[in-house]
mmCIF file of C-alpha atoms in Angstrom:
data_model
loop_
_atom_site.group_PDB
_atom_site.id
_atom_site.type_symbol
_atom_site.label_atom_id
_atom_site.label_comp_id
_atom_site.label_asym_id
_atom_site.label_seq_id
_atom_site.Cartn_x
_atom_site.Cartn_y
_atom_site.Cartn_z
ATOM 1 C CA UNK E 1 0.130 -0.075 0.049
ATOM 2 C CA UNK E 2 1.452 3.474 -0.941
ATOM 3 C CA UNK E 3 1.943 5.955 1.898
ATOM 4 C CA UNK E 4 0.696 9.427 1.646
ATOM 5 C CA UNK E 5 3.432 12.119 2.315
ATOM 6 C CA UNK E 6 1.540 14.714 4.043
ATOM 7 C CA UNK E 7 3.660 17.573 3.028
ATOM 8 C CA UNK E 8 3.556 16.418 -0.563
ATOM 9 C CA UNK E 9 -0.108 16.159 -0.352
ATOM 10 C CA UNK E 10 -0.677 19.627 1.115
ATOM 11 C CA UNK E 11 1.663 21.029 -1.535
ATOM 12 C CA UNK E 12 -0.569 19.451 -4.353
ATOM 13 C CA UNK E 13 -3.685 20.510 -2.710
ATOM 14 C CA UNK E 14 -2.338 24.226 -2.642
ATOM 15 C CA UNK E 15 -1.495 24.045 -6.419
ATOM 16 C CA UNK E 16 -5.060 22.854 -7.225
ATOM 17 C CA UNK E 17 -6.466 25.706 -4.906
ATOM 18 C CA UNK E 18 -4.162 28.293 -6.646
ATOM 19 C CA UNK E 19 -5.145 27.105 -9.940
ATOM 20 C CA UNK E 20 -8.916 27.103 -9.222
ATOM 21 C CA UNK E 21 -8.578 30.711 -7.716
ATOM 22 C CA UNK E 22 -7.085 31.960 -11.059
ATOM 23 C CA UNK E 23 -9.856 30.061 -12.955
ATOM 24 C CA UNK E 24 -12.716 31.013 -10.864
ATOM 25 C CA UNK E 25 -11.610 34.920 -10.795
ATOM 26 C CA UNK E 26 -11.349 34.631 -14.556
ATOM 27 C CA UNK E 27 -14.707 33.016 -15.498
ATOM 28 C CA UNK E 28 -16.536 32.489 -12.353
ATOM 29 C CA UNK E 29 -17.712 29.156 -10.679
ATOM 30 C CA UNK E 30 -20.218 27.998 -13.157
ATOM 31 C CA UNK E 31 -18.021 29.182 -16.187
ATOM 32 C CA UNK E 32 -15.095 27.148 -14.928
ATOM 33 C CA UNK E 33 -14.959 23.457 -15.676
ATOM 34 C CA UNK E 34 -12.830 20.871 -13.559
ATOM 35 C CA UNK E 35 -10.932 20.200 -16.875
ATOM 36 C CA UNK E 36 -9.913 23.862 -17.099
ATOM 37 C CA UNK E 37 -8.622 23.730 -13.316
ATOM 38 C CA UNK E 38 -6.734 20.523 -14.313
ATOM 39 C CA UNK E 39 -4.931 22.213 -17.424
ATOM 40 C CA UNK E 40 -4.145 25.295 -14.976
ATOM 41 C CA UNK E 41 -2.688 23.205 -12.518
ATOM 42 C CA UNK E 42 -0.989 20.806 -14.935
ATOM 43 C CA UNK E 43 -2.697 17.847 -13.456
ATOM 44 C CA UNK E 44 -4.775 14.896 -14.846
ATOM 45 C CA UNK E 45 -8.535 14.797 -13.892
ATOM 46 C CA UNK E 46 -8.039 11.521 -11.994
ATOM 47 C CA UNK E 47 -5.231 13.207 -10.002
ATOM 48 C CA UNK E 48 -7.469 16.173 -9.252
ATOM 49 C CA UNK E 49 -10.438 14.005 -8.123
ATOM 50 C CA UNK E 50 -8.089 12.283 -5.562
ATOM 51 C CA UNK E 51 -7.535 15.647 -3.970
ATOM 52 C CA UNK E 52 -11.189 17.273 -4.350
ATOM 53 C CA UNK E 53 -14.058 15.062 -5.431
ATOM 54 C CA UNK E 54 -16.085 18.233 -6.544
ATOM 55 C CA UNK E 55 -15.716 21.676 -7.655
ATOM 56 C CA UNK E 56 -17.719 22.566 -4.624
ATOM 57 C CA UNK E 57 -14.901 20.734 -2.428
ATOM 58 C CA UNK E 58 -12.546 23.255 -4.142
ATOM 59 C CA UNK E 59 -14.544 26.285 -3.160
ATOM 60 C CA UNK E 60 -15.104 25.027 0.254
ATOM 61 C CA UNK E 61 -11.421 24.553 0.767
ATOM 62 C CA UNK E 62 -10.750 28.196 -0.641
ATOM 63 C CA UNK E 63 -13.158 29.593 1.847
ATOM 64 C CA UNK E 64 -11.563 27.508 4.545
ATOM 65 C CA UNK E 65 -8.142 28.757 3.868
ATOM 66 C CA UNK E 66 -9.414 32.282 4.157
ATOM 67 C CA UNK E 67 -10.979 31.577 7.575
ATOM 68 C CA UNK E 68 -7.672 30.166 8.878
ATOM 69 C CA UNK E 69 -5.716 33.051 7.744
ATOM 70 C CA UNK E 70 -8.226 35.724 9.101
ATOM 71 C CA UNK E 71 -8.143 33.777 12.447
ATOM 72 C CA UNK E 72 -4.287 33.704 12.407
ATOM 73 C CA UNK E 73 -4.224 37.352 11.643
ATOM 74 C CA UNK E 74 -6.427 38.336 14.583
ATOM 75 C CA UNK E 75 -4.647 36.013 17.135
ATOM 76 C CA UNK E 76 -1.421 38.095 16.309
ATOM 77 C CA UNK E 77 -3.371 41.515 16.268
ATOM 78 C CA UNK E 78 -4.268 41.044 20.044
ATOM 79 C CA UNK E 79 -0.666 41.349 20.918
ATOM 80 C CA UNK E 80 -0.629 44.839 19.800
ATOM 81 C CA UNK E 81 -0.395 47.579 22.369
ATOM 82 C CA UNK E 82 -2.652 49.913 20.580
ATOM 83 C CA UNK E 83 -5.555 47.755 19.197
ATOM 84 C CA UNK E 84 -7.315 50.538 17.251
ATOM 85 C CA UNK E 85 -4.076 51.078 15.349
ATOM 86 C CA UNK E 86 -3.878 47.383 14.867
ATOM 87 C CA UNK E 87 -7.484 47.393 13.576
ATOM 88 C CA UNK E 88 -6.550 50.068 11.078
ATOM 89 C CA UNK E 89 -3.603 47.887 10.162
ATOM 90 C CA UNK E 90 -6.169 45.106 9.423
ATOM 91 C CA UNK E 91 -8.102 47.217 7.159
ATOM 92 C CA UNK E 92 -4.855 48.314 5.110
ATOM 93 C CA UNK E 93 -4.589 44.516 4.548
ATOM 94 C CA UNK E 94 -8.044 44.604 3.380
ATOM 95 C CA UNK E 95 -6.940 47.421 0.986
ATOM 96 C CA UNK E 96 -4.233 45.389 -0.287
ATOM 97 C CA UNK E 97 -6.339 42.400 -1.106
ATOM 98 C CA UNK E 98 -8.830 44.639 -2.835
ATOM 99 C CA UNK E 99 -6.021 45.835 -5.024
ATOM 100 C CA UNK E 100 -5.244 42.201 -5.962
ATOM 101 C CA UNK E 101 -7.326 41.646 -9.102
ATOM 102 C CA UNK E 102 -7.546 37.865 -8.690
ATOM 103 C CA UNK E 103 -8.339 38.315 -4.895
ATOM 104 C CA UNK E 104 -10.918 40.886 -5.492
ATOM 105 C CA UNK E 105 -12.572 39.128 -8.639
ATOM 106 C CA UNK E 106 -12.756 35.892 -6.430
ATOM 107 C CA UNK E 107 -14.285 37.824 -3.481
ATOM 108 C CA UNK E 108 -17.170 39.127 -5.486
ATOM 109 C CA UNK E 109 -17.720 35.828 -7.195
ATOM 110 C CA UNK E 110 -18.097 34.158 -3.636
ATOM 111 C CA UNK E 111 -20.439 36.630 -2.601
ATOM 112 C CA UNK E 112 -22.579 36.389 -5.577
ATOM 113 C CA UNK E 113 -22.603 32.494 -5.357
ATOM 114 C CA UNK E 114 -23.544 32.860 -1.514
ATOM 115 C CA UNK E 115 -26.837 34.273 -2.527
ATOM 116 C CA UNK E 116 -27.566 31.269 -4.892
ATOM 117 C CA UNK E 117 -25.870 28.084 -3.546
ATOM 118 C CA UNK E 118 -26.947 27.227 -0.081
ATOM 119 C CA UNK E 119 -23.773 25.385 0.825
ATOM 120 C CA UNK E 120 -21.427 27.983 -0.178
ATOM 121 C CA UNK E 121 -23.678 30.604 1.447
ATOM 122 C CA UNK E 122 -23.375 28.615 4.555
ATOM 123 C CA UNK E 123 -19.461 28.536 4.512
ATOM 124 C CA UNK E 124 -19.394 32.185 3.605
ATOM 125 C CA UNK E 125 -21.752 33.105 6.352
ATOM 126 C CA UNK E 126 -19.773 31.224 8.839
ATOM 127 C CA UNK E 127 -16.604 33.074 7.799
ATOM 128 C CA UNK E 128 -18.338 36.253 8.034
ATOM 129 C CA UNK E 129 -19.708 35.279 11.622
ATOM 130 C CA UNK E 130 -16.031 34.477 12.644
ATOM 131 C CA UNK E 131 -14.868 37.694 11.385
ATOM 132 C CA UNK E 132 -17.385 39.737 13.119
ATOM 133 C CA UNK E 133 -16.850 37.866 16.294
ATOM 134 C CA UNK E 134 -12.988 38.700 15.973
ATOM 135 C CA UNK E 135 -13.822 42.403 15.353
ATOM 136 C CA UNK E 136 -16.127 42.530 18.105
ATOM 137 C CA UNK E 137 -13.558 40.920 20.447
ATOM 138 C CA UNK E 138 -11.077 43.498 19.435
ATOM 139 C CA UNK E 139 -13.528 46.395 20.200
ATOM 140 C CA UNK E 140 -14.368 44.903 23.687
ATOM 141 C CA UNK E 141 -10.627 44.753 24.411
ATOM 142 C CA UNK E 142 -10.017 48.172 23.114
ATOM 143 C CA UNK E 143 -13.003 49.384 25.242
ATOM 144 C CA UNK E 144 -11.101 48.006 28.491
ATOM 145 C CA UNK E 145 -8.108 50.162 27.371
ATOM 146 C CA UNK E 146 -9.754 53.234 26.351
ATOM 147 C CA UNK E 147 -8.756 52.741 22.781
ATOM 148 C CA UNK E 148 -12.154 52.710 21.184
ATOM 149 C CA UNK E 149 -15.220 54.729 22.021
ATOM 150 C CA UNK E 150 -17.271 53.003 24.716
ATOM 151 C CA UNK E 151 -20.517 54.005 23.073
ATOM 152 C CA UNK E 152 -19.763 51.710 20.088
ATOM 153 C CA UNK E 153 -21.644 48.198 20.757
ATOM 154 C CA UNK E 154 -19.156 45.625 19.905
ATOM 155 C CA UNK E 155 -21.301 43.681 17.818
ATOM 156 C CA UNK E 156 -22.868 46.596 16.069
ATOM 157 C CA UNK E 157 -19.539 48.031 15.375
ATOM 158 C CA UNK E 158 -18.220 44.958 14.088
ATOM 159 C CA UNK E 159 -21.137 44.602 11.601
ATOM 160 C CA UNK E 160 -20.574 47.953 10.052
ATOM 161 C CA UNK E 161 -16.731 47.509 9.802
ATOM 162 C CA UNK E 162 -17.732 44.164 8.006
ATOM 163 C CA UNK E 163 -20.057 46.159 5.632
ATOM 164 C CA UNK E 164 -17.313 48.733 4.935
ATOM 165 C CA UNK E 165 -15.126 45.567 4.063
ATOM 166 C CA UNK E 166 -17.931 44.592 1.667
ATOM 167 C CA UNK E 167 -18.212 48.009 0.365
ATOM 168 C CA UNK E 168 -14.214 48.099 -0.495
ATOM 169 C CA UNK E 169 -14.935 45.034 -2.723
ATOM 170 C CA UNK E 170 -18.092 46.608 -4.173
ATOM 171 C CA UNK E 171 -16.096 49.549 -5.147
ATOM 172 C CA UNK E 172 -13.704 47.387 -7.136
ATOM 173 C CA UNK E 173 -16.572 45.973 -9.138
ATOM 174 C CA UNK E 174 -18.205 49.360 -10.371
ATOM 175 C CA UNK E 175 -15.762 52.131 -9.714
ATOM 176 C CA UNK E 176 -12.564 52.336 -11.840
ATOM 177 C CA UNK E 177 -11.476 55.345 -10.068
ATOM 178 C CA UNK E 178 -11.467 53.622 -6.759
ATOM 179 C CA UNK E 179 -7.635 52.869 -6.092
ATOM 180 C CA UNK E 180 -7.567 50.845 -2.843
ATOM 181 C CA UNK E 181 -4.069 51.726 -1.731
ATOM 182 C CA UNK E 182 -4.580 55.590 -2.360
ATOM 183 C CA UNK E 183 -7.927 55.230 -0.055
ATOM 184 C CA UNK E 184 -6.090 54.363 3.080
ATOM 185 C CA UNK E 185 -6.106 57.953 4.415
ATOM 186 C CA UNK E 186 -9.868 58.533 3.869
ATOM 187 C CA UNK E 187 -10.649 54.991 5.353
ATOM 188 C CA UNK E 188 -8.478 55.805 8.421
ATOM 189 C CA UNK E 189 -10.362 59.244 8.839
ATOM 190 C CA UNK E 190 -13.694 57.509 8.635
ATOM 191 C CA UNK E 191 -12.869 54.690 10.979
ATOM 192 C CA UNK E 192 -11.136 57.151 13.434
ATOM 193 C CA UNK E 193 -14.117 59.365 13.579
ATOM 194 C CA UNK E 194 -16.674 56.568 13.944
ATOM 195 C CA UNK E 195 -14.721 54.631 16.476
ATOM 196 C CA UNK E 196 -12.530 57.040 18.356
ATOM 197 C CA UNK E 197 -14.260 60.398 17.808
ATOM 198 C CA UNK E 198 -12.590 62.240 20.794
ATOM 199 C CA UNK E 199 -9.097 60.318 20.191
ATOM 200 C CA UNK F 1 -50.786 50.148 -40.191
ATOM 201 C CA UNK F 2 -51.324 49.559 -36.324
ATOM 202 C CA UNK F 3 -50.634 52.716 -34.165
ATOM 203 C CA UNK F 4 -48.787 52.261 -30.860
ATOM 204 C CA UNK F 5 -50.381 53.521 -27.689
ATOM 205 C CA UNK F 6 -47.452 55.129 -25.764
ATOM 206 C CA UNK F 7 -49.215 54.488 -22.465
ATOM 207 C CA UNK F 8 -50.038 50.947 -23.471
ATOM 208 C CA UNK F 9 -46.580 50.352 -24.696
ATOM 209 C CA UNK F 10 -44.884 51.738 -21.304
ATOM 210 C CA UNK F 11 -47.325 49.664 -19.265
ATOM 211 C CA UNK F 12 -46.469 46.369 -21.040
ATOM 212 C CA UNK F 13 -42.751 47.138 -20.775
ATOM 213 C CA UNK F 14 -43.170 47.557 -17.135
ATOM 214 C CA UNK F 15 -44.877 44.251 -16.857
ATOM 215 C CA UNK F 16 -41.779 42.570 -18.349
ATOM 216 C CA UNK F 17 -39.417 44.493 -16.544
ATOM 217 C CA UNK F 18 -41.284 43.367 -13.248
ATOM 218 C CA UNK F 19 -41.548 39.826 -14.360
ATOM 219 C CA UNK F 20 -37.723 39.850 -15.258
ATOM 220 C CA UNK F 21 -36.785 41.367 -11.855
ATOM 221 C CA UNK F 22 -38.619 38.454 -9.973
ATOM 222 C CA UNK F 23 -36.979 35.693 -12.208
ATOM 223 C CA UNK F 24 -33.373 37.365 -12.075
ATOM 224 C CA UNK F 25 -33.646 37.785 -8.229
ATOM 225 C CA UNK F 26 -34.583 34.164 -8.110
ATOM 226 C CA UNK F 27 -32.152 32.436 -10.441
ATOM 227 C CA UNK F 28 -29.681 34.946 -11.562
ATOM 228 C CA UNK F 29 -29.165 36.398 -15.146
ATOM 229 C CA UNK F 30 -27.749 33.152 -16.471
ATOM 230 C CA UNK F 31 -30.271 30.844 -14.757
ATOM 231 C CA UNK F 32 -33.231 32.717 -16.085
ATOM 232 C CA UNK F 33 -34.520 32.002 -19.660
ATOM 233 C CA UNK F 34 -36.594 34.478 -21.772
ATOM 234 C CA UNK F 35 -39.328 31.659 -21.584
ATOM 235 C CA UNK F 36 -39.342 32.024 -17.889
ATOM 236 C CA UNK F 37 -39.747 35.670 -18.086
ATOM 237 C CA UNK F 38 -42.551 35.276 -20.641
ATOM 238 C CA UNK F 39 -44.254 32.833 -18.332
ATOM 239 C CA UNK F 40 -43.871 35.144 -15.370
ATOM 240 C CA UNK F 41 -45.201 38.003 -17.353
ATOM 241 C CA UNK F 42 -48.074 35.845 -18.834
ATOM 242 C CA UNK F 43 -46.775 36.859 -22.441
ATOM 243 C CA UNK F 44 -45.859 35.084 -25.675
ATOM 244 C CA UNK F 45 -42.144 34.988 -26.660
ATOM 245 C CA UNK F 46 -42.873 36.875 -29.858
ATOM 246 C CA UNK F 47 -44.634 39.439 -27.846
ATOM 247 C CA UNK F 48 -41.806 39.894 -25.321
ATOM 248 C CA UNK F 49 -39.363 40.016 -28.292
ATOM 249 C CA UNK F 50 -41.288 43.058 -29.646
ATOM 250 C CA UNK F 51 -40.523 44.957 -26.357
ATOM 251 C CA UNK F 52 -37.054 43.590 -25.769
ATOM 252 C CA UNK F 53 -35.179 41.846 -28.376
ATOM 253 C CA UNK F 54 -32.614 40.220 -25.837
ATOM 254 C CA UNK F 55 -32.204 39.382 -22.184
ATOM 255 C CA UNK F 56 -29.401 42.037 -22.200
ATOM 256 C CA UNK F 57 -31.981 44.708 -23.376
ATOM 257 C CA UNK F 58 -34.086 43.714 -20.299
ATOM 258 C CA UNK F 59 -31.115 44.104 -17.900
ATOM 259 C CA UNK F 60 -30.001 47.287 -19.470
ATOM 260 C CA UNK F 61 -33.670 48.679 -18.965
ATOM 261 C CA UNK F 62 -33.751 47.634 -15.488
ATOM 262 C CA UNK F 63 -30.536 49.598 -14.686
ATOM 263 C CA UNK F 64 -31.682 52.585 -16.664
ATOM 264 C CA UNK F 65 -34.939 52.712 -14.492
ATOM 265 C CA UNK F 66 -32.875 52.549 -11.410
ATOM 266 C CA UNK F 67 -30.612 55.522 -12.888
ATOM 267 C CA UNK F 68 -33.819 57.681 -13.501
ATOM 268 C CA UNK F 69 -35.157 57.045 -10.184
ATOM 269 C CA UNK F 70 -32.013 57.975 -8.218
ATOM 270 C CA UNK F 71 -31.679 60.985 -10.495
ATOM 271 C CA UNK F 72 -35.368 62.104 -9.472
ATOM 272 C CA UNK F 73 -34.665 61.493 -5.955
ATOM 273 C CA UNK F 74 -31.518 63.653 -5.788
ATOM 274 C CA UNK F 75 -33.269 66.417 -7.698
ATOM 275 C CA UNK F 76 -35.916 66.509 -5.002
ATOM 276 C CA UNK F 77 -33.497 66.167 -2.178
ATOM 277 C CA UNK F 78 -31.821 69.506 -2.998
ATOM 278 C CA UNK F 79 -34.890 71.382 -2.017
ATOM 279 C CA UNK F 80 -34.305 70.215 1.583
ATOM 280 C CA UNK F 81 -33.374 72.921 4.092
ATOM 281 C CA UNK F 82 -30.953 70.570 5.778
ATOM 282 C CA UNK F 83 -28.892 68.557 3.260
ATOM 283 C CA UNK F 84 -27.291 66.285 5.790
ATOM 284 C CA UNK F 85 -30.641 65.285 7.047
ATOM 285 C CA UNK F 86 -31.797 64.687 3.569
ATOM 286 C CA UNK F 87 -28.684 62.589 2.931
ATOM 287 C CA UNK F 88 -29.532 60.464 6.102
ATOM 288 C CA UNK F 89 -33.212 60.237 4.485
ATOM 289 C CA UNK F 90 -31.566 58.702 1.266
ATOM 290 C CA UNK F 91 -29.670 56.214 3.227
ATOM 291 C CA UNK F 92 -32.810 55.267 4.997
ATOM 292 C CA UNK F 93 -34.459 54.541 1.528
ATOM 293 C CA UNK F 94 -31.168 52.476 0.919
ATOM 294 C CA UNK F 95 -32.045 50.389 3.983
ATOM 295 C CA UNK F 96 -35.472 49.963 2.919
ATOM 296 C CA UNK F 97 -34.455 48.772 -0.406
ATOM 297 C CA UNK F 98 -31.929 46.393 1.172
ATOM 298 C CA UNK F 99 -34.669 45.126 3.416
ATOM 299 C CA UNK F 100 -36.645 44.055 0.167
ATOM 300 C CA UNK F 101 -35.476 40.453 -0.556
ATOM 301 C CA UNK F 102 -36.279 40.905 -4.319
ATOM 302 C CA UNK F 103 -34.404 44.264 -4.520
ATOM 303 C CA UNK F 104 -31.368 43.183 -2.736
ATOM 304 C CA UNK F 105 -31.000 39.782 -4.592
ATOM 305 C CA UNK F 106 -31.070 41.804 -7.816
ATOM 306 C CA UNK F 107 -28.564 44.346 -6.682
ATOM 307 C CA UNK F 108 -26.042 41.495 -5.738
ATOM 308 C CA UNK F 109 -26.839 39.738 -9.034
ATOM 309 C CA UNK F 110 -26.036 42.954 -11.020
ATOM 310 C CA UNK F 111 -22.857 43.669 -9.007
ATOM 311 C CA UNK F 112 -21.666 40.014 -9.914
ATOM 312 C CA UNK F 113 -22.598 40.376 -13.274
ATOM 313 C CA UNK F 114 -20.754 43.572 -13.797
ATOM 314 C CA UNK F 115 -17.535 41.958 -13.167
ATOM 315 C CA UNK F 116 -18.112 39.488 -15.913
ATOM 316 C CA UNK F 117 -20.245 40.791 -18.747
ATOM 317 C CA UNK F 118 -18.489 44.169 -20.098
ATOM 318 C CA UNK F 119 -21.657 45.736 -21.350
ATOM 319 C CA UNK F 120 -23.580 45.462 -18.029
ATOM 320 C CA UNK F 121 -20.452 46.417 -16.218
ATOM 321 C CA UNK F 122 -20.469 49.764 -18.188
ATOM 322 C CA UNK F 123 -24.190 50.555 -17.553
ATOM 323 C CA UNK F 124 -23.581 49.856 -13.685
ATOM 324 C CA UNK F 125 -20.445 51.972 -13.590
ATOM 325 C CA UNK F 126 -22.330 54.649 -15.436
ATOM 326 C CA UNK F 127 -24.888 54.461 -12.788
ATOM 327 C CA UNK F 128 -22.523 54.487 -10.018
ATOM 328 C CA UNK F 129 -20.664 57.420 -11.424
ATOM 329 C CA UNK F 130 -23.936 59.401 -11.613
ATOM 330 C CA UNK F 131 -24.813 58.354 -7.846
ATOM 331 C CA UNK F 132 -21.275 59.606 -6.921
ATOM 332 C CA UNK F 133 -21.661 62.821 -8.786
ATOM 333 C CA UNK F 134 -25.049 63.349 -7.021
ATOM 334 C CA UNK F 135 -23.636 62.685 -3.610
ATOM 335 C CA UNK F 136 -20.521 64.907 -4.229
ATOM 336 C CA UNK F 137 -23.030 67.744 -5.407
ATOM 337 C CA UNK F 138 -24.964 67.397 -2.125
ATOM 338 C CA UNK F 139 -21.717 67.428 -0.069
ATOM 339 C CA UNK F 140 -20.419 70.479 -1.857
ATOM 340 C CA UNK F 141 -23.859 72.293 -1.419
ATOM 341 C CA UNK F 142 -23.773 71.153 2.252
ATOM 342 C CA UNK F 143 -20.296 72.581 2.611
ATOM 343 C CA UNK F 144 -21.573 76.103 1.586
ATOM 344 C CA UNK F 145 -24.224 75.936 4.158
ATOM 345 C CA UNK F 146 -22.133 74.566 6.936
ATOM 346 C CA UNK F 147 -24.133 71.298 7.053
ATOM 347 C CA UNK F 148 -21.306 68.841 6.346
ATOM 348 C CA UNK F 149 -17.611 69.218 7.670
ATOM 349 C CA UNK F 150 -15.432 71.108 5.010
ATOM 350 C CA UNK F 151 -12.560 68.685 5.481
ATOM 351 C CA UNK F 152 -14.665 65.895 3.675
ATOM 352 C CA UNK F 153 -13.520 66.150 0.028
ATOM 353 C CA UNK F 154 -16.867 65.850 -2.002
ATOM 354 C CA UNK F 155 -15.663 63.176 -4.353
ATOM 355 C CA UNK F 156 -13.816 61.168 -1.699
ATOM 356 C CA UNK F 157 -16.745 61.323 0.541
ATOM 357 C CA UNK F 158 -19.083 60.461 -2.076
ATOM 358 C CA UNK F 159 -16.953 57.389 -2.955
ATOM 359 C CA UNK F 160 -16.926 56.124 0.800
ATOM 360 C CA UNK F 161 -20.834 56.631 1.111
ATOM 361 C CA UNK F 162 -21.114 54.493 -2.069
ATOM 362 C CA UNK F 163 -19.019 51.842 -0.531
ATOM 363 C CA UNK F 164 -21.137 51.922 2.466
ATOM 364 C CA UNK F 165 -24.238 51.443 0.356
ATOM 365 C CA UNK F 166 -22.444 48.375 -1.323
ATOM 366 C CA UNK F 167 -21.545 47.281 2.035
ATOM 367 C CA UNK F 168 -25.340 47.383 3.122
ATOM 368 C CA UNK F 169 -26.049 44.979 0.274
ATOM 369 C CA UNK F 170 -23.072 42.889 1.064
ATOM 370 C CA UNK F 171 -24.298 42.266 4.487
ATOM 371 C CA UNK F 172 -27.625 40.979 3.220
ATOM 372 C CA UNK F 173 -25.724 38.350 1.150
ATOM 373 C CA UNK F 174 -23.769 36.905 4.159
ATOM 374 C CA UNK F 175 -25.166 38.132 7.430
ATOM 375 C CA UNK F 176 -28.789 36.973 8.577
ATOM 376 C CA UNK F 177 -28.381 39.033 11.664
ATOM 377 C CA UNK F 178 -28.201 42.192 9.686
ATOM 378 C CA UNK F 179 -31.768 43.739 9.827
ATOM 379 C CA UNK F 180 -31.500 46.835 7.592
ATOM 380 C CA UNK F 181 -34.495 48.573 9.183
ATOM 381 C CA UNK F 182 -32.961 48.116 12.449
ATOM 382 C CA UNK F 183 -29.504 49.489 11.462
ATOM 383 C CA UNK F 184 -30.575 53.059 10.839
ATOM 384 C CA UNK F 185 -29.462 54.410 14.342
ATOM 385 C CA UNK F 186 -26.102 52.955 13.967
ATOM 386 C CA UNK F 187 -25.670 54.004 10.205
ATOM 387 C CA UNK F 188 -26.691 57.602 11.204
ATOM 388 C CA UNK F 189 -24.195 57.596 14.128
ATOM 389 C CA UNK F 190 -21.352 56.409 11.568
ATOM 390 C CA UNK F 191 -22.367 59.057 8.913
ATOM 391 C CA UNK F 192 -22.837 61.891 11.447
ATOM 392 C CA UNK F 193 -19.470 61.346 13.031
ATOM 393 C CA UNK F 194 -17.728 60.958 9.673
ATOM 394 C CA UNK F 195 -19.447 63.859 7.924
ATOM 395 C CA UNK F 196 -20.314 66.251 10.717
ATOM 396 C CA UNK F 197 -17.984 65.243 13.685
ATOM 397 C CA UNK F 198 -18.625 68.711 15.450
ATOM 398 C CA UNK F 199 -22.359 69.047 14.443
#
């Protein structure tokens, strides 16, 4: 019996996910065939099937990777001495992701698909709930340190920060004049006034 | 030769658009056939074709109606004595539209399609540019009356208000706890702090 090398297995999985992300961003989930993902990954359909039995399993894995990366980011964020500054740093990461055409196309594709495919909708909603929990936890901890206005309800504040993140990707879809990396000062102003009006 | 009754023609067009909106919101543009739109509108394919030669023409008409309605809203808005309060009133209309499941599904569908179909992308971008121009005009007029902080650049402020509108619809897609009508106080707080921090 052949043994599976875990590192090799993980690396091959990542090659498939990277190939799929490129294809999905280019043509959408429905417009992409598994044959195209195989071609992009330089892999046979049989081999691909060994890692991901369905296209849906690939999408689920992409969303799961994003969840893990966000969780990791927020674990580190809590070590910052200034939590509001760290939150602005997170928003700068969001702007950088929005400036990446592959990432932003994929984000819009996932958001659209979430409204039609119940399973993807559940995965995305779970990620979003995790993000809001992480943001609310930051706001609560910042309250204790006097770094965010105590009048901002953690859950409500988190919800509107999440809305602003959605909005950043929405801009990418419709507004060619929206240059995410140039928008950092205005976004910082908006969040500072919203969350620390007297700061 | 048969004469066209303009009122009857407009009414029939509207019946088709309303039927198409229901179908698109339910199954997306690609998932909806013209046969389904005909069935929903209670009309023969030949009759539908007389009003709209393609599915794309229907989508274009829906986006155009939205453009006209927004323009009309902002023409009236400028008659308000308090432009910032009127702007908050506009955002309350946005929350009401977001609370309408058919409208919000359609908005997400259009945003997603704009990234893939160049013609729809152009229509949506033109509408968005009109909206931002209208918002920037309100901010400029409000500057003159001291109703919005002069430090808010009209174009930049308009761009972030548009992002917040995108974000409201983004919430609908992923966050079942986001109840648009209940979010008015937090949205008002956010916009008041952003646009009139000393107001």
